[in-house]
Short mmCIF file of C-alpha atoms in Angstrom, two decimals:
data_model
loop_
_atom_site.label_atom_id
_atom_site.label_comp_id
_atom_site.label_asym_id
_atom_site.label_seq_id
_atom_site.Cartn_x
_atom_site.Cartn_y
_atom_site.Cartn_z
CA MET A 1 -0.04 -0.01 -0.05
CA LYS A 2 2.89 2.38 0.96
CA LYS A 3 4.73 1.47 -2.19
CA ARG A 4 1.55 2.26 -4.24
CA GLY A 5 1.40 5.72 -2.56
CA TYR A 6 5.19 6.43 -3.52
CA PHE A 7 4.45 5.27 -7.07
CA ILE A 8 1.36 7.74 -7.49
CA LEU A 9 3.50 10.47 -5.83
CA ALA A 10 6.42 10.07 -8.18
CA PHE A 11 3.94 10.01 -11.08
CA ILE A 12 2.38 13.19 -10.09
CA ILE A 13 5.71 15.00 -9.58
CA ILE A 14 6.89 13.83 -12.73
CA GLY A 15 3.62 14.82 -14.56
CA GLY A 16 3.74 18.29 -12.87
CA LEU A 17 7.25 18.87 -14.01
CA VAL A 18 6.60 17.91 -17.56
CA SER A 19 3.59 20.14 -17.52
CA PHE A 20 5.87 23.04 -16.25
CA VAL A 21 8.44 22.64 -18.82
CA SER A 22 5.64 22.81 -21.56
CA SER A 23 3.84 25.70 -20.08
CA PRO A 24 4.54 29.37 -20.90
CA LEU A 25 6.56 29.56 -17.62
CA GLY A 26 8.79 26.80 -18.50
CA GLY A 27 11.69 26.47 -20.97
CA ASN A 28 10.88 27.32 -24.44
CA LYS A 29 13.95 27.13 -26.85
CA CYS A 30 13.04 29.58 -29.41
CA THR A 31 11.17 32.38 -27.32
CA GLY A 32 14.13 34.82 -28.39
CA ASP A 33 14.01 36.60 -24.85
CA GLU A 34 17.72 35.58 -24.26
CA GLU A 35 18.78 36.62 -27.63
CA TYR A 36 16.86 39.91 -27.28
CA ALA A 37 18.68 40.70 -24.04
CA ILE A 38 21.94 40.11 -25.59
CA GLY A 39 21.20 42.38 -28.60
CA LEU A 40 20.16 45.22 -26.16
CA GLY A 41 23.54 44.92 -24.62
CA SER A 42 25.14 45.30 -27.81
CA LEU A 43 23.26 48.40 -29.16
CA GLY A 44 25.41 50.93 -27.66
CA ALA A 45 24.93 54.38 -28.94
CA TYR A 46 22.11 53.15 -31.12
CA SER A 47 18.24 53.37 -30.42
CA LEU A 48 16.17 50.29 -30.90
CA ILE A 49 13.55 50.61 -33.48
CA LYS A 50 12.28 47.19 -33.94
CA ASP A 51 13.05 43.63 -32.94
CA TYR A 52 12.03 40.45 -35.01
CA ARG A 53 11.58 36.97 -33.46
CA VAL A 54 12.51 34.59 -36.19
CA ASN A 55 11.94 30.93 -36.33
CA LEU A 56 13.04 29.21 -39.72
CA LYS A 57 12.48 25.52 -40.85
CA SER A 58 15.11 23.76 -43.04
CA GLY A 59 14.84 23.60 -46.80
CA ASP A 60 16.30 24.00 -50.14
CA PRO A 61 16.21 26.82 -51.17
CA ALA A 62 16.69 28.22 -47.57
CA PRO A 63 13.37 29.44 -46.16
CA ASN A 64 13.14 33.19 -45.21
CA GLU A 65 11.12 35.58 -43.29
CA ASN A 66 11.09 39.02 -44.42
CA PHE A 67 9.76 42.35 -43.19
CA MET A 68 9.15 45.66 -44.62
CA ILE A 69 11.15 48.56 -43.16
CA SER A 70 11.41 52.19 -43.63
CA LEU A 71 14.94 53.89 -43.92
CA LYS A 72 15.75 57.89 -43.93
CA ALA A 73 18.42 59.37 -45.72
CA GLY A 74 21.12 60.77 -43.60
CA LEU A 75 20.90 58.32 -40.76
CA LYS A 76 23.05 55.59 -39.94
CA TYR A 77 21.33 52.03 -39.05
CA ARG A 78 22.70 49.14 -37.18
CA PHE A 79 21.35 45.60 -37.69
CA LEU A 80 22.12 42.62 -35.37
CA PRO A 81 21.40 39.02 -35.89
CA ILE A 82 21.52 37.30 -32.66
CA ASN A 83 21.76 33.41 -32.86
CA ASN A 84 19.85 30.91 -30.61
CA PRO A 85 22.90 29.00 -29.13
CA GLU A 86 21.54 25.79 -30.39
CA ASN A 87 21.66 26.81 -34.13
CA LYS A 88 23.67 24.39 -36.15
CA LYS A 89 24.40 27.04 -38.66
CA LYS A 90 24.27 30.89 -38.29
CA MET A 91 21.29 33.18 -39.22
CA ILE A 92 21.90 35.62 -42.01
CA MET A 93 20.25 39.20 -41.94
CA SER A 94 20.29 41.15 -45.19
CA ILE A 95 18.73 44.27 -46.48
CA TYR A 96 17.04 44.18 -49.94
CA MET A 97 15.55 46.98 -51.97
CA ASN A 98 12.37 45.08 -52.66
CA GLN A 99 10.65 41.83 -51.75
CA GLN A 100 12.01 40.15 -54.88
CA LYS A 101 15.59 40.62 -53.50
CA GLY A 102 16.28 42.98 -56.30
CA MET A 103 19.44 44.76 -55.00
CA MET A 104 21.27 43.69 -51.79
CA LEU A 105 22.18 46.79 -49.64
CA ALA A 106 23.58 45.12 -46.90
CA THR A 107 24.29 41.61 -45.24
CA SER A 108 25.63 40.09 -42.12
CA TYR A 109 27.23 37.31 -44.37
CA ASN A 110 30.14 37.74 -46.68
CA LYS A 111 29.61 34.75 -49.08
CA ALA A 112 33.09 35.01 -50.57
CA THR A 113 34.88 34.67 -47.26
CA GLY A 114 32.20 32.64 -45.62
CA LYS A 115 32.49 34.99 -42.66
CA HIS A 116 29.64 36.04 -40.56
CA TYR A 117 29.38 39.43 -38.96
CA PRO A 118 27.55 40.13 -35.53
CA THR A 119 26.49 43.62 -36.69
CA ILE A 120 25.78 45.49 -39.99
CA ASP A 121 26.12 49.30 -40.17
CA PHE A 122 24.36 50.98 -42.93
CA ALA A 123 24.99 54.78 -43.83
CA CYS A 124 21.51 55.45 -45.60
CA ARG A 125 21.37 57.95 -48.43
CA THR A 126 17.98 57.22 -49.75
CA THR A 127 14.62 57.71 -47.96
CA GLY A 128 12.22 54.78 -48.70
CA THR A 129 10.85 51.29 -47.86
CA PHE A 130 13.16 48.36 -48.09
CA TYR A 131 13.09 44.72 -47.00
CA VAL A 132 15.00 42.96 -44.09
CA PHE A 133 15.32 39.15 -44.97
CA PHE A 134 16.19 36.38 -42.36
CA GLU A 135 17.46 33.00 -43.63
CA MET A 136 19.80 30.18 -42.01
CA GLU A 137 23.17 29.43 -43.78
CA ASP A 138 22.59 26.38 -45.91
CA GLY A 139 19.06 26.27 -45.41
CA GLU A 140 19.42 24.66 -41.84
CA LYS A 141 16.51 25.22 -39.24
CA GLY A 142 17.07 27.64 -36.41
CA CYS A 143 15.86 30.67 -34.78
CA GLY A 144 16.83 33.86 -33.32
CA VAL A 145 16.19 37.69 -33.07
CA GLY A 146 16.99 40.35 -35.54
CA MET A 147 17.33 44.00 -34.24
CA PHE A 148 17.02 47.18 -36.11
CA SER A 149 18.39 50.47 -34.47
CA VAL A 150 19.42 53.80 -35.54
CA ALA A 151 22.43 55.86 -34.46
CA ASN A 152 21.66 58.58 -31.82
CA MET B 1 -4.57 7.59 8.89
CA LYS B 2 -1.54 7.17 6.52
CA LYS B 3 -3.99 6.44 3.55
CA ASN B 4 -5.69 9.79 4.42
CA LYS B 5 -2.29 11.54 4.23
CA ILE B 6 -1.58 9.95 0.87
CA THR B 7 -5.03 11.11 -0.45
CA VAL B 8 -4.44 14.85 0.83
CA LEU B 9 -0.91 14.69 -0.79
CA TYR B 10 -2.28 13.35 -4.04
CA ILE B 11 -4.92 16.07 -4.27
CA GLY B 12 -2.49 18.84 -3.43
CA LEU B 13 -0.05 17.77 -6.08
CA ILE B 14 -2.86 17.55 -8.71
CA CYS B 15 -3.80 21.14 -7.76
CA TYR B 16 -0.11 22.13 -7.83
CA SER B 17 0.34 20.83 -11.36
CA ILE B 18 -2.72 22.36 -12.68
CA PHE B 19 -1.73 25.69 -11.24
CA ILE B 20 1.60 25.46 -12.65
CA THR B 21 0.25 24.71 -16.14
CA GLY B 22 -2.28 27.57 -16.15
CA CYS B 23 -1.09 30.44 -13.91
CA SER B 24 0.85 32.21 -16.31
CA ALA B 25 -1.72 32.08 -18.94
CA ASN B 26 -4.67 32.85 -16.89
CA SER B 27 -4.03 36.45 -15.97
CA GLU B 28 -3.21 37.24 -19.62
CA ASN B 29 -5.99 35.24 -21.13
CA SER B 30 -8.74 36.83 -19.04
CA VAL B 31 -7.77 40.25 -20.51
CA GLU B 32 -7.16 38.74 -23.85
CA ASP B 33 -10.51 36.99 -23.82
CA LYS B 34 -12.14 40.26 -22.64
CA MET B 35 -10.65 42.18 -25.49
CA ASN B 36 -11.49 39.67 -28.11
CA GLN B 37 -15.21 39.56 -27.30
CA LYS B 38 -15.55 43.45 -27.05
CA VAL B 39 -14.42 44.43 -30.61
CA VAL B 40 -14.77 42.86 -34.03
CA SER B 41 -12.13 44.66 -36.57
CA LYS B 42 -14.19 46.71 -38.96
CA ILE B 43 -11.06 47.10 -41.39
CA LYS B 44 -11.47 44.67 -44.35
CA VAL B 45 -7.94 45.12 -45.44
CA SER B 46 -5.87 42.17 -45.46
CA LYS B 47 -3.76 41.26 -42.32
CA GLU B 48 -0.64 41.40 -44.65
CA SER B 49 -1.36 44.85 -46.00
CA ILE B 50 -1.79 46.28 -42.38
CA ASP B 51 1.41 44.42 -41.14
CA GLN B 52 3.33 46.03 -44.08
CA LEU B 53 1.83 49.55 -43.51
CA ILE B 54 2.65 49.45 -39.87
CA GLN B 55 6.09 47.99 -40.49
CA SER B 56 7.05 50.45 -43.22
CA PHE B 57 6.23 53.66 -41.07
CA PRO B 58 9.32 55.52 -39.80
CA SER B 59 9.48 55.62 -35.84
CA PRO B 60 9.13 58.66 -34.08
CA ILE B 61 12.64 58.15 -33.01
CA GLU B 62 13.93 58.55 -36.58
CA THR B 63 11.91 61.69 -37.26
CA SER B 64 13.31 63.28 -34.10
CA ILE B 65 16.85 62.38 -34.79
CA ILE B 66 16.55 64.11 -38.21
CA ILE B 67 15.44 67.15 -36.67
CA LYS B 68 18.04 67.31 -34.08
CA LYS B 69 20.61 66.76 -36.50
CA ALA B 70 19.58 69.56 -38.60
CA GLY B 71 20.39 71.62 -35.72
CA ASN B 72 16.86 72.48 -34.45
CA GLU B 73 16.42 73.40 -30.70
CA PHE B 74 13.89 71.53 -28.81
CA SER B 75 10.41 73.43 -28.37
CA SER B 76 7.75 72.06 -25.90
CA GLU B 77 5.34 74.37 -28.04
CA LEU B 78 5.24 71.87 -30.75
CA LEU B 79 3.83 69.13 -28.65
CA ILE B 80 0.20 68.16 -28.11
CA PRO B 81 -1.44 69.53 -24.77
CA THR B 82 -1.67 66.98 -22.14
CA LYS B 83 -4.55 68.64 -20.46
CA LYS B 84 -7.98 67.78 -21.02
CA ILE B 85 -7.61 64.31 -22.32
CA ASP B 86 -11.36 63.80 -22.05
CA ARG B 87 -11.36 65.61 -25.36
CA PHE B 88 -10.70 62.33 -27.01
CA VAL B 89 -13.95 60.59 -26.54
CA SER B 90 -14.32 57.48 -28.72
CA SER B 91 -11.82 54.43 -28.64
CA TYR B 92 -10.82 55.72 -32.22
CA ASP B 93 -9.97 59.09 -31.14
CA LYS B 94 -8.16 57.75 -28.13
CA ALA B 95 -6.05 55.39 -30.33
CA MET B 96 -5.09 58.19 -32.55
CA ALA B 97 -4.23 60.48 -29.47
CA MET B 98 -2.10 57.63 -28.00
CA GLY B 99 -0.15 57.34 -31.24
CA SER B 100 0.42 61.01 -31.31
CA PHE B 101 1.62 61.27 -27.66
CA GLY B 102 3.78 58.20 -28.32
CA GLY B 103 5.24 60.41 -31.31
CA ASP B 104 5.84 63.30 -28.88
CA MET B 105 7.52 60.95 -26.48
CA GLY B 106 10.07 60.08 -29.17
CA TYR B 107 10.79 63.79 -29.68
CA ILE B 108 11.10 64.36 -26.03
CA ASN B 109 13.36 61.22 -25.57
CA ILE B 110 15.79 62.31 -28.29
CA TYR B 111 16.29 65.53 -26.71
CA GLY B 112 16.67 64.15 -23.34
CA LYS B 113 13.94 66.31 -21.70
CA SER B 114 12.86 63.72 -19.38
CA PHE B 115 11.15 66.46 -17.24
CA VAL B 116 8.42 66.95 -19.96
CA ALA B 117 8.06 63.20 -20.52
CA ILE B 118 5.98 62.69 -16.97
CA ASP B 119 3.01 64.55 -18.17
CA TYR B 120 3.08 62.70 -21.62
CA LEU B 121 3.45 59.45 -19.66
CA ALA B 122 0.59 60.42 -17.76
CA ALA B 123 -1.58 61.09 -20.71
CA ILE B 124 -0.66 57.75 -22.27
CA ARG B 125 -1.53 56.00 -19.25
CA LEU B 126 -5.06 57.40 -19.10
CA LEU B 127 -5.69 56.62 -22.64
CA SER B 128 -4.28 52.90 -22.49
CA VAL B 129 -6.31 52.35 -19.47
CA ASP B 130 -9.35 53.37 -21.29
CA LEU B 131 -8.08 51.13 -24.35
CA GLU B 132 -7.45 48.31 -22.00
CA ILE B 133 -3.68 48.15 -23.31
CA ASP B 134 -2.10 49.50 -20.23
CA ARG B 135 -0.54 46.17 -19.35
CA PHE B 136 2.18 46.82 -22.03
CA PHE B 137 3.66 49.83 -20.09
CA ASP B 138 5.49 49.59 -16.81
CA PHE B 139 4.32 53.37 -15.86
CA GLU B 140 5.59 53.09 -12.58
CA ASP B 141 9.26 52.47 -13.83
CA MET B 142 8.84 54.83 -16.77
CA ILE B 143 7.87 57.68 -14.44
CA ARG B 144 10.50 56.98 -12.25
CA MET B 145 13.13 57.05 -15.18
CA ALA B 146 11.62 60.23 -16.30
CA LYS B 147 12.19 61.80 -12.71
CA SER B 148 16.05 61.07 -13.09
CA SER B 149 17.58 62.57 -16.28
CA SER B 150 20.46 59.95 -15.99
CA ASN B 151 17.95 57.24 -17.16
CA ILE B 152 16.67 58.80 -20.46
CA ASP B 153 18.28 55.99 -22.58
CA SER B 154 16.49 53.47 -20.49
CA LEU B 155 13.21 55.46 -20.78
CA GLN B 156 13.67 55.84 -24.59
CA ARG B 157 14.08 51.89 -24.81
CA MET B 158 11.26 51.06 -22.48
CA SER B 159 8.93 53.46 -24.46
CA THR B 160 10.02 51.82 -27.87
CA GLU B 161 9.46 48.35 -26.52
CA SER B 162 6.11 48.96 -24.83
CA PHE B 163 4.70 50.66 -28.10
CA ASN B 164 6.27 47.92 -30.17
CA ASN B 165 4.72 45.06 -27.89
CA MET B 166 1.21 46.80 -27.82
CA GLU B 167 1.02 47.34 -31.58
CA LYS B 168 2.15 43.75 -32.31
CA TYR B 169 -0.37 42.54 -29.81
CA LEU B 170 -3.25 44.43 -31.53
CA ARG B 171 -2.19 43.29 -34.84
CA GLU B 172 -1.96 39.68 -33.81
CA LYS B 173 -5.47 39.84 -32.16
CA GLY B 174 -7.07 41.32 -35.16
CA ARG B 175 -7.69 44.61 -33.63
CA ASN B 176 -6.45 46.62 -36.95
CA GLU B 177 -8.40 49.30 -36.51
CA LEU B 178 -6.81 50.58 -33.35
CA SER B 179 -3.40 49.64 -34.56
CA VAL B 180 -3.87 51.63 -37.71
CA LEU B 181 -5.09 54.90 -35.77
CA ILE B 182 -2.07 54.69 -33.52
CA VAL B 183 0.27 54.55 -36.37
CA PHE B 184 -1.77 57.34 -38.17
CA GLY B 185 -1.51 59.30 -34.96
CA THR B 186 2.19 58.81 -34.44
CA TRP B 187 2.86 59.74 -38.17
CA ILE B 188 0.70 62.90 -38.31
CA GLU B 189 2.43 64.05 -35.10
CA GLY B 190 5.83 63.50 -36.70
CA ALA B 191 4.83 65.16 -39.86
CA TYR B 192 3.56 68.10 -37.91
CA ILE B 193 6.63 68.68 -36.04
CA VAL B 194 8.72 68.46 -39.27
CA SER B 195 6.31 70.95 -41.10
CA TYR B 196 6.17 73.17 -38.10
CA ILE B 197 10.16 73.59 -38.00
CA ALA B 198 10.43 73.77 -41.87
CA ASN B 199 7.76 76.56 -41.65
CA ASP B 200 10.09 78.48 -39.33
CA ASN B 201 13.17 77.71 -41.19
CA MET B 202 12.88 76.45 -44.82
CA THR B 203 16.23 75.00 -45.40
CA GLU B 204 16.78 72.64 -48.50
CA GLU B 205 17.04 69.77 -46.04
CA MET B 206 13.88 70.58 -44.20
CA LYS B 207 12.04 71.17 -47.51
CA ASN B 208 13.20 67.67 -48.65
CA ARG B 209 12.07 66.14 -45.21
CA VAL B 210 8.51 67.64 -45.71
CA ALA B 211 8.44 66.30 -49.31
CA GLU B 212 9.92 62.70 -48.57
CA GLN B 213 6.52 62.16 -46.61
CA LYS B 214 4.95 61.38 -49.83
CA GLU B 215 5.17 57.70 -49.48
CA SER B 216 3.76 57.62 -46.02
CA VAL B 217 0.95 59.76 -47.09
CA GLU B 218 0.08 57.39 -49.99
CA LYS B 219 0.12 54.41 -47.69
CA ILE B 220 -2.02 55.65 -45.09
CA ASN B 221 -4.52 56.86 -47.57
CA GLU B 222 -4.74 53.65 -49.24
CA ILE B 223 -5.62 51.99 -45.97
CA LEU B 224 -8.16 54.66 -44.89
CA VAL B 225 -9.91 54.65 -48.38
CA SER B 226 -10.00 50.94 -48.26
CA ALA B 227 -11.61 50.78 -44.63
CA SER B 228 -13.98 53.59 -45.43
CA SER B 229 -17.06 51.41 -44.85
CA ASP B 230 -16.59 52.45 -41.22
CA LYS B 231 -17.73 56.04 -40.89
CA TYR B 232 -14.84 57.21 -38.77
CA PHE B 233 -12.16 56.05 -41.45
CA ALA B 234 -14.10 57.42 -44.24
CA ASN B 235 -14.15 60.81 -42.56
CA LEU B 236 -10.60 60.47 -41.97
CA ALA B 237 -9.89 59.58 -45.60
CA ARG B 238 -11.88 62.79 -46.67
CA GLN B 239 -9.64 64.82 -44.12
CA LEU B 240 -6.58 63.42 -45.57
CA LYS B 241 -7.44 63.94 -49.12
CA PRO B 242 -6.25 67.50 -49.68
CA LEU B 243 -2.86 66.55 -48.44
CA ASN B 244 -2.70 63.50 -50.50
CA GLU B 245 -3.62 65.46 -53.54
CA LEU B 246 -0.70 67.97 -52.93
CA TYR B 247 1.64 65.23 -52.48
CA LYS B 248 0.70 63.89 -55.89
CA LYS B 249 2.62 66.73 -57.31
CA ILE B 250 5.73 65.91 -55.72
CA LYS B 251 8.06 63.95 -57.90
CA ILE B 252 10.79 61.71 -56.28
CA GLU B 253 13.33 60.25 -58.38
CA LYS B 254 15.47 57.40 -56.81
CA ILE B 255 18.84 56.52 -58.55
CA MET B 256 19.70 52.95 -57.03
CA ARG B 257 23.45 51.98 -56.89
CA GLU B 258 25.29 49.15 -55.29
CA PRO B 259 26.51 49.99 -51.91
CA GLU B 260 30.17 50.23 -51.07
CA MET B 261 31.14 47.42 -48.51
CA LYS B 262 34.03 47.67 -45.93
CA GLU B 263 35.15 45.99 -42.71
CA VAL B 264 35.89 48.46 -39.84
CA ASP B 265 37.30 47.16 -36.61
CA GLY B 266 35.76 43.71 -37.47
CA GLN B 267 32.25 45.24 -38.20
CA LEU B 268 30.72 45.34 -41.64
CA VAL B 269 29.86 48.72 -42.87
CA PHE B 270 27.73 49.44 -46.00
CA ILE B 271 27.80 52.92 -47.50
CA ASP B 272 24.68 53.59 -49.55
CA LYS B 273 25.66 54.90 -52.96
CA SER B 274 22.19 55.52 -54.12
CA GLU B 275 20.66 59.12 -54.84
CA THR B 276 17.37 60.68 -54.28
CA LYS B 277 16.36 63.67 -56.41
CA ILE B 278 13.22 65.45 -54.85
CA HIS B 279 11.34 67.76 -57.53
CA ALA B 280 9.08 70.12 -55.47
CA GLU B 281 8.51 73.72 -55.56
CA LYS B 282 8.81 75.83 -52.58
CA ASP B 283 5.37 77.20 -52.78
CA LEU B 284 4.01 73.55 -53.07
CA VAL B 285 5.96 72.46 -49.84
CA GLN B 286 4.62 75.46 -48.20
CA THR B 287 1.01 74.63 -48.96
CA ILE B 288 1.64 71.16 -47.75
CA ILE B 289 3.17 72.43 -44.54
CA ASN B 290 -0.02 74.56 -43.97
CA GLU B 291 -2.35 71.67 -44.78
CA THR B 292 -0.27 69.34 -42.37
CA VAL B 293 -0.46 71.70 -39.51
CA LYS B 294 -4.24 72.19 -40.14
CA LEU B 295 -4.90 68.55 -40.31
CA ARG B 296 -3.09 67.77 -37.15
CA ASN B 297 -4.71 70.48 -34.97
CA GLU B 298 -8.19 69.57 -36.37
CA LEU B 299 -7.69 66.13 -35.28
CA LEU B 300 -5.62 66.41 -32.17
CA LYS B 301 -5.58 69.83 -30.52
#
């Protein structure tokens, strides 16, 4: 009888823990909250404009998420891609002239050297609407946060 | 006796696990449910269009940095009066006013005038309570920061985060009408500040800053017209029409060129080589300034 009681107790505790982990209070690998905090710490003399929580599936060609942004001539912008530590490959943040990836204005990945950069600075001379794209290198799955900021 | 103890423990643990799984969602869901039940969006524009519109509008911070960089001094006369908040009666009026006060907060923060911010935070608090979106703002902390001029950067960041989270939430919950009006309010206040300054000091840069609002006016007009089955939006579209017609006369030519890329101290820097040519007569820009000031004062003063 005592044994049965302990069994039930163990079952409930494990069940409670499982529920906790899957609940909004528990750990969620891709909430982006930790990446967001890291990004804020890297902004320096730049002011946050927007943040993007990105969650990408694997695929070929690499799936992307894109968002329309407005840039103003005469201002200096900083873009930060912040990777989730569990990403196998790094997230690439790029700015394009339009949604069809017409002309690339800036990117965090130099394809020629294979180097990723933690920030991209963009000195804007043309006011207008552009697109910020997120994708994972080699079309791997992954998640992270992108930050869009402006120099004070 | 032992059996009873185990039963009590058993029940206690079940309650505990139910509490753990539900507690974080409960407080939010009750508010969300309430909001979802209360309002059905009247805007029939697709979610994608609304998302794009909202994302593509410049933030009040950018507009304020431009004004500051052009050498203009801070002027509290430009701001919307915070007294008599009850002049904003409907939820639509309140949403627009909230956006405008948010625009003013951007201007105040960039100039580091935290002592002015307190009244604006109080106004935003009243409006957000009425609109049931006050939970996105930690007003106690923000007012504490405003009282200490050394915390202006934190206040600015917190204001941006609060407005971003609120706007995202409204869009996700399909409350597009409030989202659009908040964006509209922020935009018209920014356009007013630029116009007011350009009116006093019509430099080539300020003239161009007025002219480059063309894209924003076109976008907001498009959304207002497509939402005009709602009387409020139809009226707003009618009020914006003269300004939109004036902006149609401005020609903006963009010459896009590949940017220059260089690595500076391990960071990648891109220098835009594109060029914008704005064709706008001074008289036309002056008329636009007058129309912008008139519209903003009609809607918000």
